[in-house]
Short mmCIF file of C-alpha atoms in Angstrom, two decimals:
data_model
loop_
_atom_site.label_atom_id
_atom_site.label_comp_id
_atom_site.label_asym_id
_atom_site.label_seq_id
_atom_site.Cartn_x
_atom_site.Cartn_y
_atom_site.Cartn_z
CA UNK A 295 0.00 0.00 0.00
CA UNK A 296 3.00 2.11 1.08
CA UNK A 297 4.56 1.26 -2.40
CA UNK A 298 1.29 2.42 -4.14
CA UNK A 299 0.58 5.78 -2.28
CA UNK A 300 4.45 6.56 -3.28
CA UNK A 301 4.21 6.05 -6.75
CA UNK A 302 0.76 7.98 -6.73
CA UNK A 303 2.50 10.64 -5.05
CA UNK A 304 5.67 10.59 -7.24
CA UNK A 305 3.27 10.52 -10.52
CA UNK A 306 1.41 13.51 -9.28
CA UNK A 307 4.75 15.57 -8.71
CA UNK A 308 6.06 14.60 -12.05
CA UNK A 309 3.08 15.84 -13.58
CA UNK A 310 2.97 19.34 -11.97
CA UNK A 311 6.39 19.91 -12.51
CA UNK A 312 5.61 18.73 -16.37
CA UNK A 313 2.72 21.20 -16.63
CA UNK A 314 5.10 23.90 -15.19
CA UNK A 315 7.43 23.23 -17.61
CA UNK A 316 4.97 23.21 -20.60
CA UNK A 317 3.61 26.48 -19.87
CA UNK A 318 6.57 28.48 -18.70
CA UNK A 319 9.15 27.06 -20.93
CA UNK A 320 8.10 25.27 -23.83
CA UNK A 321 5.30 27.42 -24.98
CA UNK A 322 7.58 30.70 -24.02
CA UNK A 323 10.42 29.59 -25.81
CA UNK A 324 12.07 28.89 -29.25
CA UNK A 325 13.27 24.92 -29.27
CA UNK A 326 17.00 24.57 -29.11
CA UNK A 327 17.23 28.09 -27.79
CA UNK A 328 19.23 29.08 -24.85
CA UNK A 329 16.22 30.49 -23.27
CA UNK A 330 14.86 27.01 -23.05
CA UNK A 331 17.90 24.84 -22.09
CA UNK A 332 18.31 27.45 -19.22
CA UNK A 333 14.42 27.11 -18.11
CA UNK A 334 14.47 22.83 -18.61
CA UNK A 335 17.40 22.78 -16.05
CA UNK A 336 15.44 25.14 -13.70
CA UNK A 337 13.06 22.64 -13.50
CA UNK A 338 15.04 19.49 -12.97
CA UNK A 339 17.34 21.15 -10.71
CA UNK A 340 14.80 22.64 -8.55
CA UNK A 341 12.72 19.09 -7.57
CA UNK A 342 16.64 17.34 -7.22
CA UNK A 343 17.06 19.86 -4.67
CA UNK A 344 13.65 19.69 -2.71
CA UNK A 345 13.93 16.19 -2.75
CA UNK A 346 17.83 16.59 -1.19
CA UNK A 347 16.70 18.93 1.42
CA UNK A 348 14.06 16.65 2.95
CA UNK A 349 16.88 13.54 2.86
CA UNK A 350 19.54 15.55 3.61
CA UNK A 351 19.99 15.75 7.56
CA UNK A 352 19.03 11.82 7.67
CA UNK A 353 21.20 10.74 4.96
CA UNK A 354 24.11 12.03 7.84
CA UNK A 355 26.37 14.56 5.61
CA UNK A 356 27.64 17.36 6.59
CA UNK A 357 25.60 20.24 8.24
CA UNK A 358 27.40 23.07 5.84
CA UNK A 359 25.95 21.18 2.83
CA UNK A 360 22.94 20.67 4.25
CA UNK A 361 22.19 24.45 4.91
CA UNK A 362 23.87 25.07 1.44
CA UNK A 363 21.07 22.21 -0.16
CA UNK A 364 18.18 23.73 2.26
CA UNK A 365 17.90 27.35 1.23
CA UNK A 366 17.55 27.01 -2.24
CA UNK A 367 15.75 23.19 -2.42
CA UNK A 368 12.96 24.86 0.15
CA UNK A 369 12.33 27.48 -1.31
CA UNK A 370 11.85 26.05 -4.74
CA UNK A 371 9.09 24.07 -2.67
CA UNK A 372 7.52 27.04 -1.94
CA UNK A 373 7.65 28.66 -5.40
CA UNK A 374 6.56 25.85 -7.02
CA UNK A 375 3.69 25.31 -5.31
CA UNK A 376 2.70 29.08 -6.04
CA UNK A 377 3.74 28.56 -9.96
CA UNK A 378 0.53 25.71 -9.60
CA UNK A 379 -1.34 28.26 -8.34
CA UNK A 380 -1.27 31.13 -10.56
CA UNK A 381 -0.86 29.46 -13.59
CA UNK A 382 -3.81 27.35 -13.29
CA UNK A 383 -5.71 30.82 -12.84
CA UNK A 384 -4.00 32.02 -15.96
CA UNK A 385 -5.93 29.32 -17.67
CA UNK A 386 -9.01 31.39 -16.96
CA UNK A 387 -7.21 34.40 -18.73
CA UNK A 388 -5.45 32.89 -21.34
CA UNK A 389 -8.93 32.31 -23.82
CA UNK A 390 -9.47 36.08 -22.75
CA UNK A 391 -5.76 37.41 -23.98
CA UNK A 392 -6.05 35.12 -26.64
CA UNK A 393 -9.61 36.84 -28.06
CA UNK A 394 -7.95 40.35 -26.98
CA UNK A 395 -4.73 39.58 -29.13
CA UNK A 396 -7.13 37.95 -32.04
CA UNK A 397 -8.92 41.24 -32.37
CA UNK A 398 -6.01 43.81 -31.86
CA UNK A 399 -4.69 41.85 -35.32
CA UNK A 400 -7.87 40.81 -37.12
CA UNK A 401 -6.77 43.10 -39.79
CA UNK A 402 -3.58 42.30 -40.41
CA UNK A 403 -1.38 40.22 -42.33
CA UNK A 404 0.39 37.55 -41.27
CA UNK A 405 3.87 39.29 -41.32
CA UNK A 406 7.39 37.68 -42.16
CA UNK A 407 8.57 37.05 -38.57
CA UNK A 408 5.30 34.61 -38.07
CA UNK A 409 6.51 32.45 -40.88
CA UNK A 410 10.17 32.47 -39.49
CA UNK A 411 8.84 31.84 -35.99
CA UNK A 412 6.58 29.08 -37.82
CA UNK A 413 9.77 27.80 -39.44
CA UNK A 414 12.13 27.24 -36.32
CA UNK A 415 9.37 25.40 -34.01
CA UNK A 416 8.45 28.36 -31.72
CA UNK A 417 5.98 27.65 -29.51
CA UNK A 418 5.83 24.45 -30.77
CA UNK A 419 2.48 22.82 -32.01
CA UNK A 420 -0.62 24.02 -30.45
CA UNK A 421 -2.16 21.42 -28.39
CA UNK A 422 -5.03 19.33 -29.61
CA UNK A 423 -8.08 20.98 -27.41
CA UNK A 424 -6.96 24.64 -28.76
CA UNK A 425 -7.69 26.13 -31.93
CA UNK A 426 -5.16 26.48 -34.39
CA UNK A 427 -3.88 30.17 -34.14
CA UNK A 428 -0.81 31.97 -35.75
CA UNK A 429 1.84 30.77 -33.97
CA UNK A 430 3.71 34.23 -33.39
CA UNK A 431 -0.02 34.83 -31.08
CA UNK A 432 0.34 32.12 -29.44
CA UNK A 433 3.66 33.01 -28.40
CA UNK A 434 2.25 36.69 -27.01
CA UNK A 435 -0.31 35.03 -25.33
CA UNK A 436 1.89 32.25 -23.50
CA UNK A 437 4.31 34.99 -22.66
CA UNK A 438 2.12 37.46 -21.00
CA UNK A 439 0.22 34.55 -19.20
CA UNK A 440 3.11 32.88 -17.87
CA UNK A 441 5.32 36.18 -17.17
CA UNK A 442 2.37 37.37 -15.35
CA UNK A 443 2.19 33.90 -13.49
CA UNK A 444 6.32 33.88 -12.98
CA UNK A 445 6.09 37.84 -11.56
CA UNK A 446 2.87 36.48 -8.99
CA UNK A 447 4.29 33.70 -7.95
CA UNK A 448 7.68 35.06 -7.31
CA UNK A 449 6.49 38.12 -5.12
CA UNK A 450 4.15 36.05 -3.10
CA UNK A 451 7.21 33.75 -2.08
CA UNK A 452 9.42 36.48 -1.27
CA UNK A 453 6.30 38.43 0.94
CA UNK A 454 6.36 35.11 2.71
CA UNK A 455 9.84 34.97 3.12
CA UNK A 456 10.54 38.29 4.50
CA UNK A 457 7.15 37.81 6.67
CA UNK A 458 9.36 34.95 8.24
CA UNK A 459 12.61 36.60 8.54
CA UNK A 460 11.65 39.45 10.32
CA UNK A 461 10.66 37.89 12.94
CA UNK A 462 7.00 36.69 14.76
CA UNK A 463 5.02 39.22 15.96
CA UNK A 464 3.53 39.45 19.23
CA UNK A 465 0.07 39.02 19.82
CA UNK A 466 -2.32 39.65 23.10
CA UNK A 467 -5.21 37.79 23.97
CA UNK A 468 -6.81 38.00 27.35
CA UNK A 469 -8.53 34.73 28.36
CA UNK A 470 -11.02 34.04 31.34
CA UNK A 471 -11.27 31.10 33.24
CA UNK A 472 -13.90 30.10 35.94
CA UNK A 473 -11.55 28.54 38.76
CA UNK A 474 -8.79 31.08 38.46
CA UNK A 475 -8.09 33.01 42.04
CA UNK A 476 -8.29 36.55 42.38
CA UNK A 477 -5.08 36.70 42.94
CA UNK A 478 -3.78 35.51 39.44
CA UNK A 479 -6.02 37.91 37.72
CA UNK A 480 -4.00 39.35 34.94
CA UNK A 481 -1.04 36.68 35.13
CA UNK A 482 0.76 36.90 31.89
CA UNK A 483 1.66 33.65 29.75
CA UNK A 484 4.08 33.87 26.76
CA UNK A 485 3.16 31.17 24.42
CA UNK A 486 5.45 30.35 21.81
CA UNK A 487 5.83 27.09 19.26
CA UNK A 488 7.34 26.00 16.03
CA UNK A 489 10.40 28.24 15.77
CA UNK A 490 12.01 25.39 14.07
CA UNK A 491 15.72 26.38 14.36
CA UNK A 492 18.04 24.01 11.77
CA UNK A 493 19.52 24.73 8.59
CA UNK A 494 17.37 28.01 7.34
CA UNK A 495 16.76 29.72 10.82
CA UNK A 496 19.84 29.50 13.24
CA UNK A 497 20.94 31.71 15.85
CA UNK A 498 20.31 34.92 14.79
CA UNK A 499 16.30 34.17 13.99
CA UNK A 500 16.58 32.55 17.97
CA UNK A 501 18.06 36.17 19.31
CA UNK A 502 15.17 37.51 17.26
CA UNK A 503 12.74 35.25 19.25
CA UNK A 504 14.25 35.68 22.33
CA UNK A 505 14.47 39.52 22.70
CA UNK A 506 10.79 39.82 21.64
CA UNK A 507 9.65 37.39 23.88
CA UNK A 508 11.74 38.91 26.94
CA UNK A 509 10.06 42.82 25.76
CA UNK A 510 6.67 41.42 26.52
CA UNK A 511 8.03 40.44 30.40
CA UNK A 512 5.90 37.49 31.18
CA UNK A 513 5.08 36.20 34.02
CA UNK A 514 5.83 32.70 32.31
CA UNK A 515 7.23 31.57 28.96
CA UNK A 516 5.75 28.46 27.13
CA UNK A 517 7.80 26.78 24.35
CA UNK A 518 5.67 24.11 23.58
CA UNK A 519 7.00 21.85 21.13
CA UNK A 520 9.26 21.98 17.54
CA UNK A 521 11.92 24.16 18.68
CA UNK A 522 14.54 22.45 16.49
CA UNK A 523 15.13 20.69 13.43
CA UNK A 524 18.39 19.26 13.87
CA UNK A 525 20.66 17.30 16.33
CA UNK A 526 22.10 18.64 19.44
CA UNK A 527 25.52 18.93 17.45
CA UNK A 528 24.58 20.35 15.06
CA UNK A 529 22.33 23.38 16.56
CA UNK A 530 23.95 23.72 20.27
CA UNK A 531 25.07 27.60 18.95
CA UNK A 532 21.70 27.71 17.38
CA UNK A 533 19.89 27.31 20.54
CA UNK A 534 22.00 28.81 23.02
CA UNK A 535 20.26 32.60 23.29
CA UNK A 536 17.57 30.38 24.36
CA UNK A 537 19.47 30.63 27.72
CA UNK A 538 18.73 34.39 28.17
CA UNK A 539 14.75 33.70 28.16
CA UNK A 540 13.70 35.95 31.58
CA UNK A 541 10.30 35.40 33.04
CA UNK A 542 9.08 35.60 36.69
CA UNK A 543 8.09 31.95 37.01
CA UNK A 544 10.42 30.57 34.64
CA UNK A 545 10.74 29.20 30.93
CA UNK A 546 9.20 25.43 30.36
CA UNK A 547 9.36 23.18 27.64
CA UNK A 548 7.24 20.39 26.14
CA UNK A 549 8.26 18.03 23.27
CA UNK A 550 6.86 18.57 19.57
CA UNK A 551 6.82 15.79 16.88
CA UNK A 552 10.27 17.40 15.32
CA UNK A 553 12.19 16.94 18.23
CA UNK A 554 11.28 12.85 17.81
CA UNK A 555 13.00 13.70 13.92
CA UNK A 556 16.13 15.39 15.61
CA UNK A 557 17.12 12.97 18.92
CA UNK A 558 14.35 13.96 21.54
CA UNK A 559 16.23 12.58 24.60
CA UNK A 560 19.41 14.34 23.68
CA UNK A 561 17.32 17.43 23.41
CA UNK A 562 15.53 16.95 26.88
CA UNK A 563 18.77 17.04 28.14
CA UNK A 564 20.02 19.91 26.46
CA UNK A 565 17.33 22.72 26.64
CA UNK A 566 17.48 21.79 30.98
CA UNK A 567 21.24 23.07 30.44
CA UNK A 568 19.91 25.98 28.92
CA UNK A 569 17.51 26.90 31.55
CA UNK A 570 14.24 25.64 30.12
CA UNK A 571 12.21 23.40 33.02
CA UNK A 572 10.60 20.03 31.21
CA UNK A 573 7.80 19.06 31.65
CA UNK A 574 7.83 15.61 30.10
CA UNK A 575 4.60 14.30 31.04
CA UNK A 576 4.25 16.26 34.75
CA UNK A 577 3.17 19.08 36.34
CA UNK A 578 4.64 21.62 38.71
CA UNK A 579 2.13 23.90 41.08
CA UNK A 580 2.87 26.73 40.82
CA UNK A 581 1.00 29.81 43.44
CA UNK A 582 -2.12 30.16 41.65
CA UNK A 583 -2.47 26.73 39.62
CA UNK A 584 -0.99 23.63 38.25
CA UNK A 585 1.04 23.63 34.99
CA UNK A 586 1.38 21.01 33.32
CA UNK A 587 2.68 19.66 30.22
CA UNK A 588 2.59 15.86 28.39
CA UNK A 589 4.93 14.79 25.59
CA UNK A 590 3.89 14.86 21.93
CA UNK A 591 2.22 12.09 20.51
CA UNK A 592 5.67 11.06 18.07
CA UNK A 593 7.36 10.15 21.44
CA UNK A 594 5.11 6.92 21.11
CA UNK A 595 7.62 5.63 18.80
CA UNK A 596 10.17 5.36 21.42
CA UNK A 597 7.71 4.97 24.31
CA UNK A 598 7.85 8.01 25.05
CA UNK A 599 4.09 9.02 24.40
CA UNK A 600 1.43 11.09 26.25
CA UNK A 601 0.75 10.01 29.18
CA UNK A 602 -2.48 12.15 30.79
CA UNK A 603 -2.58 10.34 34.10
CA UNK A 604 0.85 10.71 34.91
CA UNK A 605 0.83 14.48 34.14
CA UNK A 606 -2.68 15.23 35.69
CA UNK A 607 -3.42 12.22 37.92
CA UNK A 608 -4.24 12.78 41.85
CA UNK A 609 -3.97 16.59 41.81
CA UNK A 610 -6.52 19.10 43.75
CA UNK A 611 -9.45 19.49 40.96
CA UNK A 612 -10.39 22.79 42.74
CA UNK A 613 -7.38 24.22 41.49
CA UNK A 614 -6.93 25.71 38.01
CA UNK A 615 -4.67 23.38 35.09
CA UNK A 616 -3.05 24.90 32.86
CA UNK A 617 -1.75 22.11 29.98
CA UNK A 618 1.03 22.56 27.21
CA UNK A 619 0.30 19.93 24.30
CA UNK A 620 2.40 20.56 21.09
CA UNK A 621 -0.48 19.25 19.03
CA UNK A 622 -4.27 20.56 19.02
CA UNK A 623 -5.49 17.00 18.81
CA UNK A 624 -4.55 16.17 22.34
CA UNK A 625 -7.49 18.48 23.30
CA UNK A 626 -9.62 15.32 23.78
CA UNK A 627 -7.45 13.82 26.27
CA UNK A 628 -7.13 17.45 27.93
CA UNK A 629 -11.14 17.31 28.32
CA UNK A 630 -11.41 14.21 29.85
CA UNK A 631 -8.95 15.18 32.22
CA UNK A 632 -10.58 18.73 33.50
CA UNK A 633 -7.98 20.63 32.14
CA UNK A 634 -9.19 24.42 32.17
CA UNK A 635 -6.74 25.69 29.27
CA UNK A 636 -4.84 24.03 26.66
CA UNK A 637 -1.56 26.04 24.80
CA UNK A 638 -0.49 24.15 21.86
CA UNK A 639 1.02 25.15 18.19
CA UNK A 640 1.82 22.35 15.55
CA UNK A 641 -0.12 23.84 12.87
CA UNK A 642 1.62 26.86 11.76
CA UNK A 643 -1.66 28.62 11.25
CA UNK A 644 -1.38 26.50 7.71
CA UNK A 645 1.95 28.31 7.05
CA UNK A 646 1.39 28.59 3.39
CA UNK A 647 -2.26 29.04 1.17
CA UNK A 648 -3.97 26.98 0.72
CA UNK A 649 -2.43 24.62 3.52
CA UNK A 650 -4.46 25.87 5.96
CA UNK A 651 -7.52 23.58 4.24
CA UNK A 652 -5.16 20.34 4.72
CA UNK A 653 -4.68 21.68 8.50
CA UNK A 654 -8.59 21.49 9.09
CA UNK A 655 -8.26 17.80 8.26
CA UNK A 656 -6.15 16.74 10.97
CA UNK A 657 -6.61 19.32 13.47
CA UNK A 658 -9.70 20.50 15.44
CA UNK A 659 -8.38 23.99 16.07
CA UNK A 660 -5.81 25.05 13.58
CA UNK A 661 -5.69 28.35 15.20
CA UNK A 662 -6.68 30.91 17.93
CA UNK A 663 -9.28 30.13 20.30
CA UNK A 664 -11.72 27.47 20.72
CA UNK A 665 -13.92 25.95 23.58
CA UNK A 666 -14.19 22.25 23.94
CA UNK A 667 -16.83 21.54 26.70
CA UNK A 668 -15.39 23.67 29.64
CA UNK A 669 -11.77 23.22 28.73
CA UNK A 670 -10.43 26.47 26.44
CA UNK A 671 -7.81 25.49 23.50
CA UNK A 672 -5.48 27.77 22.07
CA UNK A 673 -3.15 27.63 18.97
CA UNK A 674 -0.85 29.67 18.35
CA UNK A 675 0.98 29.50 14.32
CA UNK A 676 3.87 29.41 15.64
CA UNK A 677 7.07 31.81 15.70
CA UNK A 678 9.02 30.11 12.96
CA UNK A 679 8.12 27.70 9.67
CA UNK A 680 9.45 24.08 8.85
CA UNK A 681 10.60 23.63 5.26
CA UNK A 682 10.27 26.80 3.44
CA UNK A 683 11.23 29.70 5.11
CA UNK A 684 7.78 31.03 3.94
CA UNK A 685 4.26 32.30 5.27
CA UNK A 686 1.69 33.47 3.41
CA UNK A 687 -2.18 34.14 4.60
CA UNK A 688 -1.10 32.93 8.64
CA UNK A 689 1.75 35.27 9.79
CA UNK A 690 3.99 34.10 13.18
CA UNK A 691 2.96 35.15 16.51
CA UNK A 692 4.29 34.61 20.05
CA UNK A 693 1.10 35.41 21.74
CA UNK A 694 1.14 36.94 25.07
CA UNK A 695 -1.94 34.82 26.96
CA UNK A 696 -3.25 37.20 29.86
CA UNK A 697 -5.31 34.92 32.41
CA UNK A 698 -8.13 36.73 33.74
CA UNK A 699 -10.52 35.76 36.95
CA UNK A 700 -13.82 35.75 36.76
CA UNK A 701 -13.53 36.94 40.62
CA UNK A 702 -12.20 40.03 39.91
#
């Protein structure tokens, strides 16, 4: 079955990156020109490369390549899927530039440089299910269509790139819960996930992260889950402003699915030396309620998986529980469990249109704030982005969760 869904998958990415080509290179260019030759290696370097950067940090080589392989193989990712995009739409407006371009030169002849063109296979031959047009037309047409697609699909990329590289902005939501004392009225939670440090976003990105975090001055910080893409060896520089995180009740931690990718145990470890408190699957009471926090559902690979009871088992149910989950879909357990509020990321908001439609199939909140009989969820998209270093239509956030009391 494995063996089928691969090859289905394979076929499907053949045939996108065919249609890409046919559109932006062989009906835009002469045949045997330099024009095409350049554009046909575009598109067979660009998949080599994706592939490469997904295989790359397991096939063990070294971490310089790997970063050298990521930037450009991710990216292509991200272009290509916006290529799809807008030059399926230009199929709507080709017929229409076509008529426009058919009108403009109803009246004249066809001139010398259509028979040339006609001559030397430009354009090449019109596919069967279109009329049969002069070919120097059909060139104008595929040209403006597929320049306009190239120009589109280019700028939203590098929009979502620079929306990533400039760091997550902070956002502020004030949520009430019915047990919360008095006293913790207006206790201040920052919440962040995904910053997915590794070959794209390194150190610099985490000093981004960590100086906006520490300008909000929480009462708590949050980091729940997919902090890194990488080994400890390879990211210990990476991570290491991570150590400066400043918050009145500390800085805690709770596996995501990535750090199961990247040597989880080692990374438990690791983020203690920097500071962070784990919470693998416990809870700590702190003044005004319990926080806890249960490993991501991945960790069941090594036996390391969720484990409610263990993290919420036997405590005072008259006191307030806050939970971190890394992934939305532990919710349910959360429920069962009287948790009042659940902080988890894992989504990425969708990261990229139109992924946030394949987010609402596996997760019941993919993001802000949701109620789930009387336990709250919240997901934030995250601070970073896996892959691509690209968001469009669900920007980063490190939300700043203000507890309020219903008592006060």
């Amino acid at each position: 079955m494995a063996v089928v869904v691969g090859v289905v998958v394979l076929g499907i990415f053949g045939g996108l990156h065919w249609y890409v080509w046919r559109r932006l290179v062989r009906d835009t260019t002469v045949r045997g020109s330099v024009g095409r030759r350049v554009g046909t290696g575009v598109l067979i370097a660009g998949p080599v490369l994706l592939v490469g950067a997904f295989v790359a940090e397991s096939a063990g080589i070294p971490f310089l390549l790997i970063q050298i392989i990521a930037w450009p193989g991710y990216l292509w990712g991200a272009l290509f899927i916006y290529l799809v995009l807008w030059l399926l739409a230009g199929e709507l407006v080709r017929p229409l530039v076509r008529r426009w371009s058919a009108r403009s030169d109803s009246s004249a002849s066809r001139t010398p440089e259509d028979v040339l063109i006609a001559a030397t296979g430009g354009a090449d031959a019109a596919p069967r299910d279109e009329p049969e047009v002069p070919v120097s037309r059909r060139l104008f047409v595929s040209r403006a269509v597929g320049g306009a697609a190239a120009l589109a699909a280019v700028s939203t990329v590098g929009y979502g790139t620079h929306s990533v590289l400039s760091g997550p902005q902070v956002k502020r939501l004030t949520i009430p819960l019915a047990n919360l004392p008095r006293a913790a009225h207006g206790f201040r939670i920052a919440v962040v996930s995904d910053i997915h440090l590794g070959p794209i976003l390194g150190r610099g990105f985490a000093e981004r992260v960590v100086e906006t975090i520490n300008g909000t001055q929480p009462d708590l910080i949050a980091i729940v889950g997919d902090l890194v893409d990488g080994s400890v060896e390879h990211l210990r520089s990476a991570v290491e402003p991570l150590a400066r995180l400043r918050a009145r009740h500390g800085a805690y931690f709770v596996t995501g699915n990535h750090e199961y990718f990247s040597g989880a145990e080692q990374w438990m470890d690791h983020v203690q030396e920097l500071g962070l408190r784990l919470l693998a699957n416990s809870r700590t009471e702190l003044p005004f309620f319990d926080l806890a926090g249960v490993n991501d559902i991945q960790g069941k690979r090594i036996g390391q998986g969720p484990d409610f009871g263990a993290a919420l088992g036997n405590r005072d149910l008259t006191r307030t529980a806050v939970l971190l989950a890394h992934q939305p879909v532990q919710i349910h357990d959360a429920v069962e469990f009287g948790v009042d509020l659940q902080l988890s990321g894992h989504t990425h908001g969708g990261q990229v249109w139109p992924g946030n439609f394949l987010a609402e199939l596996a997760n019941p909140t993919v993001a802000g704030l949701e109620r789930y009989g009387d336990t709250q969820l919240y997901v934030t998209r995250g601070a970073g982005a896996w892959g691509p270093p690209v968001r469009v239509g669900a920007p980063s956030d490190i939300t700043v969760v203000e507890l309020a009391s219903k008592q006060a």
